[in-house]
Amino acid sequence: MEKNIASRFNVSLQYSSDMLSDKERHAKRKRLYNGNDNITSALKHSGVSYLISFGFDFHFAEPILERVTKIGRDRIEYEIFNGWKCLASSPVCGHSVLDVLVSLRVIRNKK
Amino acid sequence: MEKIKLRTTGLERLILGYFNTSGTTEEPDNAQLEIVAKNWQESGKYFKKHFKGHSYSAARILKRLRKEFNVGFTEEEIRDLYDELILPDVDCLRGIASFAQEFSVPLTEPQTKKFWNNFFRGKWGNYDLEDAVKYLGKPDLNQEELNYACNDFLRDLAGLKVREKGTERMPRLEDLSALLKLVSLTPQWDMETAGKAYEYMIPLLDNPFAEKKFIFLRDIGVSPPVEKVRKFYRELFARKERYSSSREAGYIAESLERVLKLTNLSLEQRDRKLILRFYRQHLSSDNLEAIRKMEKIIGIPCDAEIVNLVFGDMLRRGDTASINHLSAELKITPAIQESIVQEAYRNLFREGKLDSALKMYLFSDIEPVTDPKTIEMAYKKLETKLRKKERSCYTLGHTVDFQTFGWMSRRFPEQTGKFVKRHLRTMIHEGRFPEIEKLLSSTNVSPEPEEAYVLACKKGDWKLVKSIFEANSDSITRLYPEYARLYQYVV
């Protein structure tokens, strides 16, 4: 049941790649798709498909949660979160990416 | 004639000017003071008559008269003035202090006694008391006088003391402590007044600044009036929201904790219902801290049954974000009942909250089952919202996400089509063409020929323009005359 719900989400994450050469960036991307950090590992564990992109102008330890979509039962993809539209007053701002993913029910909180 | 006038009315008027009641006392100039000094025998009487309540200014004037105009005052004269000064008013203290400092004439024993008697009947504070002790020494109060001063403080706490308007001052424990430090006797408290003070102060039980006063009353042996205290904390729960819900919940929890601590009471069995209602009203991810605090104070857990009721309430309101946040915090998966989801859909459609309806669908994976009338109502409500928001530059895309229109059109094509066609006209008049494109592509609605003609004009599809205009020239000319005139250039 858990896997079924989770598998209907798509997540876009943007990581920092400042000071990385093309080769290093490629290696980082590969590691992230293998579940290299806690966010990609949680997504991979829940069977959520995710897309990695790189940005040069930020230096956060956490990636930016760009977009989360969900495939509804009608097989149409709906956007349920957009980091660029997220207002400062939104409850998700100020929370970690994992918290937001949990609150969007993309992944489950560990009990 | 002139001389007589000056001595009878003019001189008095001059002195009156120094002590006017408006509070702005004139600083007398030298020429005036010279006249006063020269006629001191006469002016002294007026001075004595009018300086009451203005003792500070009076002391300053007398000081100038003595220093600058050599007017000599005997100790007797100064003591006479003290008699006029000793009134039940704080100002009398300041006056006496000023006089005592300036003229070094001590008060007689009866004057001192009278002073302290008046002092404790007036509006005194610890700073006044410290000053008075500095100039006059410690008050020599007997048991009866001490009892009066202390019980007068209780009367003040109980609201039994009449205060002048505009001079209201809450009695302070610091004042009483300052007095008790000066005397070796122990006051005999009037327990009836103390009880009245407790009752009078009950509305302040939740006020942190009043905490010390309740501890003081408890220490002197007052037992809290149980029923009134219970009524007070029960009203706390019924209080209408003054702040945002999160602040209110924290405030209630803190207040209840303070009330129970101060009164040493515990909640009764019948209060359980109130607490459960509180949990149901306030449980949310923002309020978890307040709820946990409440659980700790009263020992009634906010159990899974209540959490599910709260999830149900949130679901009915269509507040899926709150459910997500709360379930993430509590690590509890909400139970979703189809009947509640359908109720939520109905509520959301009635309020024109289409985005929330889509969120409900994505949250619950349950399709909305509703009658066409409800959907029509939803679109009408949305149109009203759009009309209201037009002035503050809100547009369709701001009010409802375009993906929502897509979702709606797949479920309710007829009603969505009607809404889109109706709203297209407004959007064309307002020139919102990028939005029109998004709306049409998300809903797959075919516009009416008149609107299709305008859109074809915008795209420059002249072949289409020609064919539509030939079939609908009358209605196009009537609805969009400016676009109709474009046709002559196309032909």
XYZ file of C-alpha atoms in Angstrom, chain B:
491
model
C -6.572 104.612 45.335
C -4.032 102.649 43.284
C -2.130 101.667 46.439
C -5.257 100.344 48.160
C -6.196 98.221 45.117
C -2.766 96.668 45.030
C -2.867 95.785 48.706
C -6.362 94.313 48.762
C -7.012 92.526 45.456
C -3.880 92.972 43.312
C -1.488 91.382 45.781
C -3.773 88.410 46.338
C -4.228 88.043 42.592
C -0.459 88.113 42.153
C 0.004 85.302 44.673
C -2.883 83.324 43.212
C -0.999 83.340 39.881
C 1.827 81.382 41.499
C -0.531 78.641 42.594
C -2.993 78.300 39.770
C -4.829 75.036 39.551
C -3.945 74.232 35.959
C -0.669 72.793 37.146
C 1.517 75.249 35.243
C 2.932 77.427 37.968
C 4.411 80.750 36.962
C 7.945 81.475 38.036
C 7.510 84.923 39.677
C 9.836 87.596 38.376
C 12.005 89.679 40.678
C 9.933 92.871 40.457
C 6.816 90.987 41.540
C 8.591 89.203 44.366
C 9.935 92.519 45.574
C 6.342 93.768 46.065
C 5.422 90.525 47.815
C 8.478 90.768 50.060
C 7.882 94.445 50.896
C 4.293 93.650 51.851
C 5.043 90.251 53.453
C 2.857 90.937 56.463
C -0.101 91.246 54.102
C 1.041 88.877 51.345
C 2.019 86.184 53.885
C -1.685 85.796 54.745
C -2.618 85.314 51.098
C 0.314 82.974 50.714
C -0.883 80.840 53.601
C -4.406 80.946 52.230
C -3.578 79.792 48.703
C -0.469 77.602 48.732
C -2.239 74.366 49.741
C -1.678 71.696 47.132
C 1.266 73.654 45.695
C 3.731 73.103 48.468
C 6.691 72.475 46.176
C 6.233 75.817 44.389
C 5.553 77.476 47.725
C 8.827 76.208 49.170
C 10.673 77.469 46.099
C 9.100 80.941 46.398
C 9.774 81.149 50.116
C 13.388 80.169 49.459
C 13.727 83.049 46.962
C 12.012 85.476 49.312
C 14.479 84.590 52.021
C 17.624 84.550 49.889
C 16.972 87.381 47.468
C 14.751 89.741 49.491
C 15.828 88.934 53.051
C 12.363 88.057 54.291
C 12.863 86.335 57.617
C 10.634 83.452 58.661
C 10.408 82.291 62.209
C 10.267 78.568 63.077
C 6.780 79.283 64.299
C 5.736 80.607 60.887
C 7.162 77.545 59.150
C 5.398 75.194 61.585
C 2.181 77.101 60.892
C 2.664 76.329 57.226
C 3.237 72.626 58.047
C -0.201 72.597 59.640
C -1.659 73.743 56.349
C 0.402 71.178 54.474
C -0.490 68.041 56.367
C -3.330 66.846 54.231
C -4.226 63.307 53.137
C -2.307 63.748 49.922
C 1.067 62.630 48.653
C 1.851 66.177 47.651
C 1.904 67.122 51.341
C 4.869 64.796 51.743
C 6.782 66.455 48.939
C 5.967 69.893 50.361
C 7.094 68.957 53.819
C 10.227 67.395 52.411
C 11.000 70.583 50.477
C 10.313 72.783 53.522
C 12.204 70.549 55.915
C 15.197 70.501 53.617
C 15.182 74.238 53.026
C 14.391 75.588 56.485
C 15.635 72.742 58.731
C 12.601 73.094 60.977
C 11.427 69.718 62.289
C 7.740 68.897 62.688
C 6.288 68.847 66.172
C 5.310 65.463 67.584
C 1.552 65.976 67.037
C 2.306 67.167 63.492
C 4.368 64.020 62.817
C 1.571 61.835 64.204
C -0.992 63.669 62.093
C 1.265 63.365 59.080
C 1.596 59.570 59.326
C -2.116 59.211 59.975
C -2.899 61.149 56.831
C -0.131 59.478 54.894
C -1.539 55.970 55.274
C -5.034 57.213 54.442
C -3.813 58.736 51.185
C -2.364 57.394 47.932
C 1.041 56.350 49.116
C 3.637 54.122 47.535
C 6.930 52.618 48.645
C 8.948 55.475 47.146
C 6.842 58.064 49.037
C 7.295 56.059 52.198
C 11.077 55.928 51.751
C 11.150 59.705 51.253
C 8.952 60.352 54.272
C 11.167 58.155 56.449
C 14.204 60.031 55.155
C 12.841 63.375 56.382
C 10.685 62.423 59.347
C 12.125 59.149 60.612
C 10.343 55.796 60.918
C 6.604 55.968 61.618
C 5.778 55.069 65.179
C 2.640 53.075 64.496
C 0.704 51.215 67.138
C -1.077 47.923 66.370
C -4.317 49.644 65.488
C -2.674 52.099 63.087
C -0.665 49.326 61.437
C -3.820 47.219 61.078
C -5.556 50.162 59.485
C -2.730 50.749 56.965
C -2.474 47.049 56.059
C -6.201 46.428 55.848
C -6.551 49.593 53.807
C -4.217 47.905 51.325
C -6.567 44.892 51.327
C -9.558 47.204 50.802
C -7.725 48.651 47.829
C -7.089 45.129 46.481
C -10.760 44.315 46.995
C -11.804 47.379 45.027
C -13.551 48.831 48.063
C -11.476 51.969 48.160
C -12.861 54.833 46.162
C -10.211 56.131 43.860
C -10.289 59.504 42.211
C -10.852 59.323 38.488
C -7.658 59.504 36.524
C -5.512 58.607 39.528
C -6.263 54.892 39.553
C -3.235 52.918 40.559
C -3.186 49.247 41.282
C -2.054 48.623 44.852
C 1.415 47.112 44.824
C 2.876 44.519 47.134
C 6.118 46.468 47.174
C 4.307 49.265 49.046
C 3.097 46.899 51.743
C 6.502 45.203 52.054
C 8.167 48.611 52.481
C 5.781 49.384 55.349
C 6.165 46.010 57.062
C 9.950 46.334 56.936
C 9.710 49.522 59.005
C 7.624 48.157 61.853
C 8.273 45.378 64.301
C 4.582 44.557 64.800
C 2.674 41.929 62.804
C -0.538 43.160 61.221
C -3.836 41.553 62.138
C -5.456 40.954 58.788
C -9.138 41.470 58.238
C -9.901 38.088 56.723
C -13.305 39.136 55.422
C -11.739 41.927 53.372
C -8.951 39.562 52.310
C -11.577 37.088 51.062
C -13.316 39.888 49.182
C -9.969 40.881 47.656
C -9.463 37.305 46.395
C -12.919 37.255 44.829
C -12.436 40.694 43.297
C -9.146 39.598 41.770
C -10.343 36.283 40.314
C -10.485 37.702 36.746
C -6.740 38.299 37.133
C -5.964 34.681 38.004
C -4.552 34.106 34.524
C -2.480 37.277 34.632
C 1.195 36.589 35.386
C 1.596 40.053 36.882
C -1.030 39.323 39.547
C 0.575 36.045 40.613
C 2.455 37.538 43.580
C -0.744 39.043 44.980
C -2.479 35.670 44.973
C 0.524 34.104 46.691
C 0.396 36.900 49.279
C -3.324 36.305 49.906
C -2.690 32.569 50.203
C 0.163 33.216 52.641
C -1.997 35.339 54.935
C -4.477 32.475 55.062
C -7.124 33.152 52.412
C -8.610 30.011 50.853
C -9.619 30.418 47.214
C -13.395 30.499 46.614
C -13.497 27.114 44.890
C -16.699 27.499 42.880
C -15.758 30.932 41.584
C -12.296 29.729 40.591
C -13.820 26.760 38.765
C -16.229 29.094 36.997
C -13.276 31.255 35.980
C -11.208 28.460 34.436
C -14.258 26.963 32.739
C -14.841 30.347 31.133
C -11.238 30.300 29.942
C -12.133 27.395 27.664
C -15.250 29.119 26.415
C -13.445 32.377 25.712
C -13.808 33.546 22.163
C -10.646 33.547 20.142
C -8.784 36.750 20.669
C -5.636 35.730 18.908
C -4.820 33.230 16.230
C -5.738 29.723 17.256
C -2.144 28.729 18.007
C -1.613 31.606 20.416
C -4.999 31.029 22.009
C -4.291 27.356 22.741
C -0.923 28.172 24.299
C -2.515 30.956 26.291
C -5.289 28.725 27.649
C -2.820 25.985 28.603
C -0.549 28.440 30.409
C -3.463 30.165 32.134
C -4.941 26.906 33.361
C -1.558 25.842 34.676
C -1.240 29.139 36.568
C -4.771 28.944 38.000
C -4.344 25.367 39.245
C -0.924 26.123 40.703
C -2.092 29.250 42.522
C -5.294 27.788 43.879
C -3.959 24.287 44.527
C -7.097 22.871 42.916
C -7.354 19.945 40.533
C -9.858 19.525 37.740
C -13.136 17.766 38.420
C -14.441 14.804 36.468
C -16.992 17.049 34.725
C -14.138 19.171 33.331
C -12.963 16.219 31.254
C -15.493 17.126 28.595
C -14.081 20.651 28.409
C -10.560 19.369 27.985
C -11.550 16.952 25.239
C -13.371 19.775 23.475
C -10.244 21.905 23.841
C -8.142 19.160 22.224
C -10.606 18.829 19.388
C -10.751 22.580 18.822
C -7.047 23.284 18.986
C -5.171 20.162 17.921
C -2.996 20.990 14.925
C 0.684 20.760 14.061
C 1.132 24.386 15.212
C -0.513 23.722 18.564
C 1.116 20.457 19.490
C 3.234 22.126 22.152
C 0.158 23.618 23.866
C -1.666 20.280 23.689
C 1.312 18.425 25.172
C 1.462 21.032 27.929
C -2.237 20.551 28.667
C -1.779 16.762 28.782
C 1.042 17.246 31.294
C -0.923 19.685 33.479
C -4.109 17.703 33.768
C -3.068 14.183 32.937
C -5.792 13.573 30.363
C -4.175 12.263 27.178
C -5.110 13.494 23.749
C -5.710 9.951 22.523
C -6.059 8.412 19.075
C -9.858 8.753 19.224
C -9.603 12.547 19.485
C -6.870 12.684 16.854
C -9.150 10.826 14.451
C -12.030 13.183 15.263
C -9.712 16.113 14.533
C -8.632 14.505 11.263
C -12.343 14.127 10.456
C -13.000 17.818 11.221
C -10.044 18.874 9.073
C -11.218 16.586 6.300
C -14.730 18.055 6.445
C -13.230 21.525 6.049
C -11.114 20.248 3.168
C -7.990 21.268 5.068
C -5.743 18.539 3.678
C -2.533 20.510 4.341
C -3.284 20.544 8.090
C -3.985 16.803 8.055
C -0.665 16.198 6.320
C 1.251 18.362 8.755
C -0.432 16.896 11.826
C -0.099 13.300 10.702
C 3.593 13.940 9.920
C 4.119 15.380 13.415
C 2.160 12.681 15.223
C 3.297 9.879 12.921
C -0.308 8.730 12.708
C -1.882 7.842 9.372
C -5.325 9.440 9.150
C -8.292 7.175 8.565
C -10.150 8.482 5.513
C -13.872 7.793 5.356
C -15.518 8.172 1.988
C -18.662 9.731 3.495
C -16.587 12.509 5.122
C -14.647 13.077 1.906
C -17.913 13.487 -0.031
C -19.183 15.890 2.660
C -15.938 17.846 2.291
C -16.352 17.984 -1.501
C -19.865 19.354 -1.059
C -18.646 21.994 1.409
C -15.763 23.025 -0.803
C -17.908 23.266 -3.937
C -20.509 25.302 -2.060
C -17.780 27.750 -1.080
C -16.313 27.820 -4.601
C -13.004 26.366 -3.363
C -12.097 24.398 -6.456
C -8.361 24.164 -5.735
C -9.108 22.621 -2.363
C -11.442 20.127 -4.045
C -8.573 19.009 -6.299
C -6.301 18.769 -3.243
C -8.946 16.618 -1.586
C -8.958 14.344 -4.630
C -5.179 14.027 -4.632
C -5.205 13.463 -0.890
C -7.954 10.885 -0.732
C -7.909 9.302 -4.204
C -11.702 9.424 -3.986
C -13.720 10.844 -6.874
C -16.275 13.557 -6.042
C -19.876 12.383 -6.320
C -22.096 15.420 -6.449
C -25.098 16.814 -8.291
C -24.789 19.317 -11.165
C -26.480 22.050 -9.111
C -23.672 22.016 -6.558
C -21.106 22.426 -9.334
C -23.061 25.290 -10.845
C -23.139 26.864 -7.408
C -19.370 26.410 -7.135
C -18.785 28.249 -10.404
C -21.200 31.023 -9.451
C -19.347 31.478 -6.169
C -16.078 31.566 -8.090
C -17.423 34.213 -10.431
C -18.473 36.330 -7.445
C -14.982 35.955 -6.007
C -13.439 36.965 -9.323
C -15.671 40.008 -9.551
C -14.658 41.080 -6.064
C -10.986 40.487 -6.691
C -10.826 42.226 -10.059
C -9.989 45.511 -8.448
C -7.020 44.133 -6.560
C -5.541 42.713 -9.814
C -6.426 39.101 -8.971
C -7.022 37.084 -12.073
C -8.329 33.638 -12.785
C -4.894 32.006 -12.541
C -4.333 33.621 -9.161
C -7.674 32.493 -7.825
C -7.764 28.964 -9.166
C -4.925 26.944 -10.622
C -5.428 26.054 -14.302
C -4.767 22.366 -13.569
C -7.878 22.549 -11.360
C -9.996 23.644 -14.335
C -8.603 20.672 -16.249
C -9.559 18.336 -13.416
C -13.023 19.910 -13.145
C -13.677 19.791 -16.897
C -12.905 16.078 -17.019
C -15.497 15.432 -14.287
C -18.060 18.144 -14.907
C -17.644 19.090 -18.608
C -21.045 20.738 -19.009
C -20.839 23.094 -16.037
C -17.148 23.855 -16.637
C -17.852 24.571 -20.325
C -20.644 26.979 -19.383
C -18.405 28.783 -16.894
C -15.492 29.062 -19.334
C -17.724 30.410 -22.093
C -19.282 32.947 -19.730
C -15.978 34.046 -18.330
C -14.239 34.258 -21.736
C -16.240 37.348 -22.566
C -15.010 39.154 -19.440
C -11.452 38.044 -20.077
C -11.527 39.291 -23.671
C -12.848 42.664 -22.554
C -10.021 42.834 -20.045
C -7.450 41.717 -22.643
C -6.234 38.727 -20.649
C -5.292 36.626 -23.696
C -2.410 34.555 -22.244
C -4.795 33.392 -19.507
C -7.509 32.598 -22.061
C -5.123 30.320 -23.885
C -4.185 28.489 -20.704
C -7.827 28.142 -19.693
C -8.902 26.777 -23.068
C -6.015 24.341 -23.331
C -6.545 23.039 -19.797
C -10.290 22.590 -20.178
C -10.536 21.643 -23.872
C -13.603 23.887 -24.152
C -14.464 25.199 -27.628
C -15.341 28.885 -27.428
C -18.519 30.347 -28.905
C -18.105 31.677 -32.492
C -17.940 35.305 -31.305
C -15.041 34.587 -28.909
C -13.453 32.198 -31.422
C -13.488 35.091 -33.927
C -11.661 37.412 -31.510
C -9.101 34.744 -30.672
C -8.545 34.062 -34.373
C -8.016 37.817 -34.891
C -5.439 37.760 -32.105
C -3.636 34.825 -33.697
C -3.856 36.359 -37.155
C -5.639 33.304 -38.534
C -7.402 35.367 -41.219
C -8.864 32.366 -42.977
C -10.664 31.373 -39.800
C -11.599 35.021 -39.112
C -13.256 35.220 -42.494
C -15.213 32.000 -42.162
C -16.482 32.772 -38.636
C -17.431 36.373 -39.432
C -19.403 35.409 -42.530
C -21.567 33.080 -40.471
C -21.917 35.285 -37.349
C -21.433 38.894 -38.462
C -24.417 40.295 -36.535
C -23.582 38.864 -33.149
C -19.860 39.652 -33.535
C -20.619 43.267 -34.473
C -22.903 43.537 -31.471
C -20.549 41.961 -28.939
C -17.109 42.966 -30.245
C -17.582 45.985 -32.565
C -13.881 46.933 -32.560
C -12.867 43.420 -33.646
C -15.731 43.373 -36.175
C -14.291 46.495 -37.825
C -11.046 44.588 -38.329
C -12.859 42.347 -40.799
C -12.898 45.007 -43.560
C -9.089 44.911 -43.647
C -9.087 41.146 -43.960
C -11.420 40.963 -46.941
